[in-house]
Amino acid sequence: MGVVLLHADARRHGNGRNSNQKASSGGENTWCIAKPSTENFRLNGNINYSCSQKGVDCKPIQPGGTCYRPNTIVSHASYAMNLFYKVAGKNSWNCHFNGTGIIISENPSIGSCNYPM
């Protein structure tokens, strides 16, 4: 699995770009997922933030949705964070989430749950 290290100086939630960062394309084949070691309360915050943003549809991670299973906080946060990353422009800072997101180059889709690019 390919991992891109994120900027430690970006501090804002989700879109943590600082004024000195240059835009960098995440590329066609990248996804944003949650770091598995992240505390649950932080992952819940990432879900709430991502799902409240325009263009992010979190219905698939609701009970009965195509991405409800696996029913884990890391899986649900990863799906929501990736949706935000996609609609926000797929820049490295769109996956920062206060240090809890990582950009990968291997498709994290599983079973009937497809992570959009």
mmCIF file with all atom_site columns, N, CA, C and O in Angstrom, residues 55-94:
data_model
loop_
_atom_site.group_PDB
_atom_site.id
_atom_site.type_symbol
_atom_site.label_atom_id
_atom_site.label_alt_id
_atom_site.label_comp_id
_atom_site.label_asym_id
_atom_site.label_entity_id
_atom_site.label_seq_id
_atom_site.pdbx_PDB_ins_code
_atom_site.Cartn_x
_atom_site.Cartn_y
_atom_site.Cartn_z
_atom_site.occupancy
_atom_site.B_iso_or_equiv
_atom_site.pdbx_formal_charge
_atom_site.auth_seq_id
_atom_site.auth_comp_id
_atom_site.auth_asym_id
_atom_site.auth_atom_id
_atom_site.pdbx_PDB_model_num
ATOM 1   N N  . GLY A 1 55 ? -21.792 18.204 -0.820 1.00 0.00 ? 55 GLY A N  1
ATOM 2   C CA . GLY A 1 55 ? -21.299 17.235 -1.792 1.00 0.00 ? 55 GLY A CA 1
ATOM 3   C C  . GLY A 1 55 ? -20.866 15.912 -1.196 1.00 0.00 ? 55 GLY A C  1
ATOM 4   O O  . GLY A 1 55 ? -20.474 15.008 -1.931 1.00 0.00 ? 55 GLY A O  1
ATOM 5   N N  . VAL A 1 56 ? -20.923 15.786 0.121  1.00 0.00 ? 56 VAL A N  1
ATOM 6   C CA . VAL A 1 56 ? -20.529 14.537 0.777  1.00 0.00 ? 56 VAL A CA 1
ATOM 7   C C  . VAL A 1 56 ? -21.794 13.795 1.203  1.00 0.00 ? 56 VAL A C  1
ATOM 8   O O  . VAL A 1 56 ? -22.546 14.272 2.049  1.00 0.00 ? 56 VAL A O  1
ATOM 9   N N  . ASP A 1 57 ? -22.033 12.638 0.606  1.00 0.00 ? 57 ASP A N  1
ATOM 10  C CA . ASP A 1 57 ? -23.212 11.826 0.898  1.00 0.00 ? 57 ASP A CA 1
ATOM 11  C C  . ASP A 1 57 ? -22.795 10.617 1.724  1.00 0.00 ? 57 ASP A C  1
ATOM 12  O O  . ASP A 1 57 ? -22.167 9.687  1.207  1.00 0.00 ? 57 ASP A O  1
ATOM 13  N N  . CYS A 1 58 ? -23.134 10.627 2.984  1.00 0.00 ? 58 CYS A N  1
ATOM 14  C CA . CYS A 1 58 ? -22.724 9.550  3.887  1.00 0.00 ? 58 CYS A CA 1
ATOM 15  C C  . CYS A 1 58 ? -23.783 8.468  4.063  1.00 0.00 ? 58 CYS A C  1
ATOM 16  O O  . CYS A 1 58 ? -23.655 7.629  4.957  1.00 0.00 ? 58 CYS A O  1
ATOM 17  N N  . LYS A 1 59 ? -24.797 8.448  3.210  1.00 0.00 ? 59 LYS A N  1
ATOM 18  C CA . LYS A 1 59 ? -25.826 7.404  3.310  1.00 0.00 ? 59 LYS A CA 1
ATOM 19  C C  . LYS A 1 59 ? -25.241 5.995  3.221  1.00 0.00 ? 59 LYS A C  1
ATOM 20  O O  . LYS A 1 59 ? -25.723 5.100  3.907  1.00 0.00 ? 59 LYS A O  1
ATOM 21  N N  . PRO A 1 60 ? -24.203 5.761  2.399  1.00 0.00 ? 60 PRO A N  1
ATOM 22  C CA . PRO A 1 60 ? -23.665 4.397  2.313  1.00 0.00 ? 60 PRO A CA 1
ATOM 23  C C  . PRO A 1 60 ? -23.107 3.851  3.635  1.00 0.00 ? 60 PRO A C  1
ATOM 24  O O  . PRO A 1 60 ? -23.033 2.629  3.788  1.00 0.00 ? 60 PRO A O  1
ATOM 25  N N  . ILE A 1 61 ? -22.741 4.693  4.595  1.00 0.00 ? 61 ILE A N  1
ATOM 26  C CA . ILE A 1 61 ? -22.208 4.171  5.864  1.00 0.00 ? 61 ILE A CA 1
ATOM 27  C C  . ILE A 1 61 ? -23.287 4.093  6.946  1.00 0.00 ? 61 ILE A C  1
ATOM 28  O O  . ILE A 1 61 ? -23.002 3.734  8.088  1.00 0.00 ? 61 ILE A O  1
ATOM 29  N N  . GLN A 1 62 ? -24.539 4.394  6.582  1.00 0.00 ? 62 GLN A N  1
ATOM 30  C CA . GLN A 1 62 ? -25.666 4.234  7.502  1.00 0.00 ? 62 GLN A CA 1
ATOM 31  C C  . GLN A 1 62 ? -26.127 2.784  7.476  1.00 0.00 ? 62 GLN A C  1
ATOM 32  O O  . GLN A 1 62 ? -25.877 2.059  6.505  1.00 0.00 ? 62 GLN A O  1
ATOM 33  N N  . PRO A 1 63 ? -26.822 2.312  8.537  1.00 0.00 ? 63 PRO A N  1
ATOM 34  C CA . PRO A 1 63 ? -27.313 0.925  8.531  1.00 0.00 ? 63 PRO A CA 1
ATOM 35  C C  . PRO A 1 63 ? -28.076 0.612  7.244  1.00 0.00 ? 63 PRO A C  1
ATOM 36  O O  . PRO A 1 63 ? -28.920 1.381  6.798  1.00 0.00 ? 63 PRO A O  1
ATOM 37  N N  . GLY A 1 64 ? -27.720 -0.510 6.627  1.00 0.00 ? 64 GLY A N  1
ATOM 38  C CA . GLY A 1 64 ? -28.333 -0.932 5.376  1.00 0.00 ? 64 GLY A CA 1
ATOM 39  C C  . GLY A 1 64 ? -27.633 -0.393 4.139  1.00 0.00 ? 64 GLY A C  1
ATOM 40  O O  . GLY A 1 64 ? -27.916 -0.835 3.029  1.00 0.00 ? 64 GLY A O  1
ATOM 41  N N  . GLY A 1 65 ? -26.700 0.550  4.314  1.00 0.00 ? 65 GLY A N  1
ATOM 42  C CA . GLY A 1 65 ? -25.975 1.127  3.187  1.00 0.00 ? 65 GLY A CA 1
ATOM 43  C C  . GLY A 1 65 ? -24.904 0.183  2.668  1.00 0.00 ? 65 GLY A C  1
ATOM 44  O O  . GLY A 1 65 ? -24.489 -0.754 3.353  1.00 0.00 ? 65 GLY A O  1
ATOM 45  N N  . THR A 1 66 ? -24.441 0.452  1.454  1.00 0.00 ? 66 THR A N  1
ATOM 46  C CA . THR A 1 66 ? -23.461 -0.434 0.816  1.00 0.00 ? 66 THR A CA 1
ATOM 47  C C  . THR A 1 66 ? -22.109 -0.442 1.523  1.00 0.00 ? 66 THR A C  1
ATOM 48  O O  . THR A 1 66 ? -21.320 -1.359 1.318  1.00 0.00 ? 66 THR A O  1
ATOM 49  N N  . CYS A 1 67 ? -21.836 0.567  2.344  1.00 0.00 ? 67 CYS A N  1
ATOM 50  C CA . CYS A 1 67 ? -20.550 0.633  3.054  1.00 0.00 ? 67 CYS A CA 1
ATOM 51  C C  . CYS A 1 67 ? -20.719 0.577  4.573  1.00 0.00 ? 67 CYS A C  1
ATOM 52  O O  . CYS A 1 67 ? -19.809 0.936  5.320  1.00 0.00 ? 67 CYS A O  1
ATOM 53  N N  . TYR A 1 68 ? -21.885 0.121  5.026  1.00 0.00 ? 68 TYR A N  1
ATOM 54  C CA . TYR A 1 68 ? -22.089 -0.009 6.473  1.00 0.00 ? 68 TYR A CA 1
ATOM 55  C C  . TYR A 1 68 ? -21.194 -1.113 7.051  1.00 0.00 ? 68 TYR A C  1
ATOM 56  O O  . TYR A 1 68 ? -20.693 -0.994 8.158  1.00 0.00 ? 68 TYR A O  1
ATOM 57  N N  . ARG A 1 69 ? -20.983 -2.158 6.262  1.00 0.00 ? 69 ARG A N  1
ATOM 58  C CA . ARG A 1 69 ? -20.093 -3.238 6.692  1.00 0.00 ? 69 ARG A CA 1
ATOM 59  C C  . ARG A 1 69 ? -18.774 -3.110 5.956  1.00 0.00 ? 69 ARG A C  1
ATOM 60  O O  . ARG A 1 69 ? -18.785 -2.843 4.755  1.00 0.00 ? 69 ARG A O  1
ATOM 61  N N  . PRO A 1 70 ? -17.638 -3.240 6.586  1.00 0.00 ? 70 PRO A N  1
ATOM 62  C CA . PRO A 1 70 ? -17.531 -3.597 7.993  1.00 0.00 ? 70 PRO A CA 1
ATOM 63  C C  . PRO A 1 70 ? -17.986 -2.442 8.900  1.00 0.00 ? 70 PRO A C  1
ATOM 64  O O  . PRO A 1 70 ? -17.688 -1.281 8.637  1.00 0.00 ? 70 PRO A O  1
ATOM 65  N N  . ASN A 1 71 ? -18.725 -2.799 9.931  1.00 0.00 ? 71 ASN A N  1
ATOM 66  C CA . ASN A 1 71 ? -19.285 -1.821 10.859 1.00 0.00 ? 71 ASN A CA 1
ATOM 67  C C  . ASN A 1 71 ? -18.247 -1.462 11.918 1.00 0.00 ? 71 ASN A C  1
ATOM 68  O O  . ASN A 1 71 ? -18.331 -1.876 13.067 1.00 0.00 ? 71 ASN A O  1
ATOM 69  N N  . THR A 1 72 ? -17.231 -0.699 11.482 1.00 0.00 ? 72 THR A N  1
ATOM 70  C CA . THR A 1 72 ? -16.198 -0.222 12.401 1.00 0.00 ? 72 THR A CA 1
ATOM 71  C C  . THR A 1 72 ? -16.056 1.280  12.228 1.00 0.00 ? 72 THR A C  1
ATOM 72  O O  . THR A 1 72 ? -16.332 1.829  11.161 1.00 0.00 ? 72 THR A O  1
ATOM 73  N N  . ILE A 1 73 ? -15.629 1.927  13.279 1.00 0.00 ? 73 ILE A N  1
ATOM 74  C CA . ILE A 1 73 ? -15.447 3.381  13.226 1.00 0.00 ? 73 ILE A CA 1
ATOM 75  C C  . ILE A 1 73 ? -14.359 3.752  12.222 1.00 0.00 ? 73 ILE A C  1
ATOM 76  O O  . ILE A 1 73 ? -14.476 4.754  11.514 1.00 0.00 ? 73 ILE A O  1
ATOM 77  N N  . VAL A 1 74 ? -13.299 2.965  12.121 1.00 0.00 ? 74 VAL A N  1
ATOM 78  C CA . VAL A 1 74 ? -12.219 3.259  11.177 1.00 0.00 ? 74 VAL A CA 1
ATOM 79  C C  . VAL A 1 74 ? -12.731 3.158  9.747  1.00 0.00 ? 74 VAL A C  1
ATOM 80  O O  . VAL A 1 74 ? -12.437 4.015  8.904  1.00 0.00 ? 74 VAL A O  1
ATOM 81  N N  . SER A 1 75 ? -13.519 2.131  9.458  1.00 0.00 ? 75 SER A N  1
ATOM 82  C CA . SER A 1 75 ? -14.062 1.955  8.115  1.00 0.00 ? 75 SER A CA 1
ATOM 83  C C  . SER A 1 75 ? -15.015 3.097  7.753  1.00 0.00 ? 75 SER A C  1
ATOM 84  O O  . SER A 1 75 ? -14.929 3.679  6.671  1.00 0.00 ? 75 SER A O  1
ATOM 85  N N  . HIS A 1 76 ? -15.916 3.442  8.660  1.00 0.00 ? 76 HIS A N  1
ATOM 86  C CA . HIS A 1 76 ? -16.872 4.518  8.389  1.00 0.00 ? 76 HIS A CA 1
ATOM 87  C C  . HIS A 1 76 ? -16.164 5.860  8.256  1.00 0.00 ? 76 HIS A C  1
ATOM 88  O O  . HIS A 1 76 ? -16.481 6.650  7.360  1.00 0.00 ? 76 HIS A O  1
ATOM 89  N N  . ALA A 1 77 ? -15.201 6.119  9.127  1.00 0.00 ? 77 ALA A N  1
ATOM 90  C CA . ALA A 1 77 ? -14.448 7.381  9.034  1.00 0.00 ? 77 ALA A CA 1
ATOM 91  C C  . ALA A 1 77 ? -13.661 7.436  7.731  1.00 0.00 ? 77 ALA A C  1
ATOM 92  O O  . ALA A 1 77 ? -13.616 8.480  7.072  1.00 0.00 ? 77 ALA A O  1
ATOM 93  N N  . SER A 1 78 ? -13.054 6.343  7.353  1.00 0.00 ? 78 SER A N  1
ATOM 94  C CA . SER A 1 78 ? -12.278 6.312  6.110  1.00 0.00 ? 78 SER A CA 1
ATOM 95  C C  . SER A 1 78 ? -13.158 6.644  4.914  1.00 0.00 ? 78 SER A C  1
ATOM 96  O O  . SER A 1 78 ? -12.773 7.428  4.042  1.00 0.00 ? 78 SER A O  1
ATOM 97  N N  . TYR A 1 79 ? -14.347 6.062  4.869  1.00 0.00 ? 79 TYR A N  1
ATOM 98  C CA . TYR A 1 79 ? -15.247 6.328  3.756  1.00 0.00 ? 79 TYR A CA 1
ATOM 99  C C  . TYR A 1 79 ? -15.642 7.810  3.722  1.00 0.00 ? 79 TYR A C  1
ATOM 100 O O  . TYR A 1 79 ? -15.568 8.459  2.678  1.00 0.00 ? 79 TYR A O  1
ATOM 101 N N  . ALA A 1 80 ? -16.043 8.342  4.861  1.00 0.00 ? 80 ALA A N  1
ATOM 102 C CA . ALA A 1 80 ? -16.462 9.751  4.926  1.00 0.00 ? 80 ALA A CA 1
ATOM 103 C C  . ALA A 1 80 ? -15.305 10.693 4.609  1.00 0.00 ? 80 ALA A C  1
ATOM 104 O O  . ALA A 1 80 ? -15.465 11.667 3.869  1.00 0.00 ? 80 ALA A O  1
ATOM 105 N N  . MET A 1 81 ? -14.139 10.416 5.158  1.00 0.00 ? 81 MET A N  1
ATOM 106 C CA . MET A 1 81 ? -12.968 11.257 4.917  1.00 0.00 ? 81 MET A CA 1
ATOM 107 C C  . MET A 1 81 ? -12.582 11.232 3.444  1.00 0.00 ? 81 MET A C  1
ATOM 108 O O  . MET A 1 81 ? -12.201 12.255 2.875  1.00 0.00 ? 81 MET A O  1
ATOM 109 N N  . ASN A 1 82 ? -12.683 10.057 2.808  1.00 0.00 ? 82 ASN A N  1
ATOM 110 C CA . ASN A 1 82 ? -12.355 9.966  1.391  1.00 0.00 ? 82 ASN A CA 1
ATOM 111 C C  . ASN A 1 82 ? -13.336 10.777 0.544  1.00 0.00 ? 82 ASN A C  1
ATOM 112 O O  . ASN A 1 82 ? -12.938 11.421 -0.422 1.00 0.00 ? 82 ASN A O  1
ATOM 113 N N  . LEU A 1 83 ? -14.609 10.756 0.909  1.00 0.00 ? 83 LEU A N  1
ATOM 114 C CA . LEU A 1 83 ? -15.587 11.559 0.171  1.00 0.00 ? 83 LEU A CA 1
ATOM 115 C C  . LEU A 1 83 ? -15.250 13.042 0.276  1.00 0.00 ? 83 LEU A C  1
ATOM 116 O O  . LEU A 1 83 ? -15.299 13.769 -0.711 1.00 0.00 ? 83 LEU A O  1
ATOM 117 N N  . PHE A 1 84 ? -14.895 13.495 1.485  1.00 0.00 ? 84 PHE A N  1
ATOM 118 C CA . PHE A 1 84 ? -14.516 14.896 1.645  1.00 0.00 ? 84 PHE A CA 1
ATOM 119 C C  . PHE A 1 84 ? -13.275 15.201 0.807  1.00 0.00 ? 84 PHE A C  1
ATOM 120 O O  . PHE A 1 84 ? -13.220 16.212 0.102  1.00 0.00 ? 84 PHE A O  1
ATOM 121 N N  . TYR A 1 85 ? -12.284 14.337 0.885  1.00 0.00 ? 85 TYR A N  1
ATOM 122 C CA . TYR A 1 85 ? -11.042 14.495 0.116  1.00 0.00 ? 85 TYR A CA 1
ATOM 123 C C  . TYR A 1 85 ? -11.351 14.657 -1.365 1.00 0.00 ? 85 TYR A C  1
ATOM 124 O O  . TYR A 1 85 ? -10.811 15.540 -2.036 1.00 0.00 ? 85 TYR A O  1
ATOM 125 N N  . LYS A 1 86 ? -12.248 13.829 -1.876 1.00 0.00 ? 86 LYS A N  1
ATOM 126 C CA . LYS A 1 86 ? -12.615 13.877 -3.292 1.00 0.00 ? 86 LYS A CA 1
ATOM 127 C C  . LYS A 1 86 ? -13.301 15.192 -3.648 1.00 0.00 ? 86 LYS A C  1
ATOM 128 O O  . LYS A 1 86 ? -12.912 15.860 -4.604 1.00 0.00 ? 86 LYS A O  1
ATOM 129 N N  . VAL A 1 87 ? -14.339 15.588 -2.891 1.00 0.00 ? 87 VAL A N  1
ATOM 130 C CA . VAL A 1 87 ? -15.085 16.796 -3.264 1.00 0.00 ? 87 VAL A CA 1
ATOM 131 C C  . VAL A 1 87 ? -14.302 18.078 -2.992 1.00 0.00 ? 87 VAL A C  1
ATOM 132 O O  . VAL A 1 87 ? -14.553 19.097 -3.630 1.00 0.00 ? 87 VAL A O  1
ATOM 133 N N  . ALA A 1 88 ? -13.336 18.022 -2.081 1.00 0.00 ? 88 ALA A N  1
ATOM 134 C CA . ALA A 1 88 ? -12.560 19.220 -1.734 1.00 0.00 ? 88 ALA A CA 1
ATOM 135 C C  . ALA A 1 88 ? -11.393 19.460 -2.689 1.00 0.00 ? 88 ALA A C  1
ATOM 136 O O  . ALA A 1 88 ? -10.760 20.508 -2.632 1.00 0.00 ? 88 ALA A O  1
ATOM 137 N N  . GLY A 1 89 ? -11.069 18.501 -3.550 1.00 0.00 ? 89 GLY A N  1
ATOM 138 C CA . GLY A 1 89 ? -10.032 18.744 -4.542 1.00 0.00 ? 89 GLY A CA 1
ATOM 139 C C  . GLY A 1 89 ? -8.875  17.770 -4.553 1.00 0.00 ? 89 GLY A C  1
ATOM 140 O O  . GLY A 1 89 ? -7.951  17.915 -5.342 1.00 0.00 ? 89 GLY A O  1
ATOM 141 N N  . LYS A 1 90 ? -8.858  16.784 -3.661 1.00 0.00 ? 90 LYS A N  1
ATOM 142 C CA . LYS A 1 90 ? -7.806  15.764 -3.616 1.00 0.00 ? 90 LYS A CA 1
ATOM 143 C C  . LYS A 1 90 ? -6.404  16.353 -3.481 1.00 0.00 ? 90 LYS A C  1
ATOM 144 O O  . LYS A 1 90 ? -5.452  15.867 -4.070 1.00 0.00 ? 90 LYS A O  1
ATOM 145 N N  . ASN A 1 91 ? -6.285  17.405 -2.691 1.00 0.00 ? 91 ASN A N  1
ATOM 146 C CA . ASN A 1 91 ? -4.970  17.945 -2.349 1.00 0.00 ? 91 ASN A CA 1
ATOM 147 C C  . ASN A 1 91 ? -4.536  17.325 -1.024 1.00 0.00 ? 91 ASN A C  1
ATOM 148 O O  . ASN A 1 91 ? -5.380  16.882 -0.237 1.00 0.00 ? 91 ASN A O  1
ATOM 149 N N  . SER A 1 92 ? -3.260  17.312 -0.747 1.00 0.00 ? 92 SER A N  1
ATOM 150 C CA . SER A 1 92 ? -2.773  16.672 0.477  1.00 0.00 ? 92 SER A CA 1
ATOM 151 C C  . SER A 1 92 ? -3.437  17.240 1.722  1.00 0.00 ? 92 SER A C  1
ATOM 152 O O  . SER A 1 92 ? -3.767  16.509 2.651  1.00 0.00 ? 92 SER A O  1
ATOM 153 N N  . TRP A 1 93 ? -3.685  18.559 1.733  1.00 0.00 ? 93 TRP A N  1
ATOM 154 C CA . TRP A 1 93 ? -4.287  19.166 2.923  1.00 0.00 ? 93 TRP A CA 1
ATOM 155 C C  . TRP A 1 93 ? -5.751  18.786 3.087  1.00 0.00 ? 93 TRP A C  1
ATOM 156 O O  . TRP A 1 93 ? -6.309  18.930 4.158  1.00 0.00 ? 93 TRP A O  1
ATOM 157 N N  . ASN A 1 94 ? -6.391  18.271 2.041  1.00 0.00 ? 94 ASN A N  1
ATOM 158 C CA . ASN A 1 94 ? -7.786  17.831 2.149  1.00 0.00 ? 94 ASN A CA 1
ATOM 159 C C  . ASN A 1 94 ? -7.904  16.504 2.887  1.00 0.00 ? 94 ASN A C  1
ATOM 160 O O  . ASN A 1 94 ? -9.009  16.052 3.176  1.00 0.00 ? 94 ASN A O  1
#
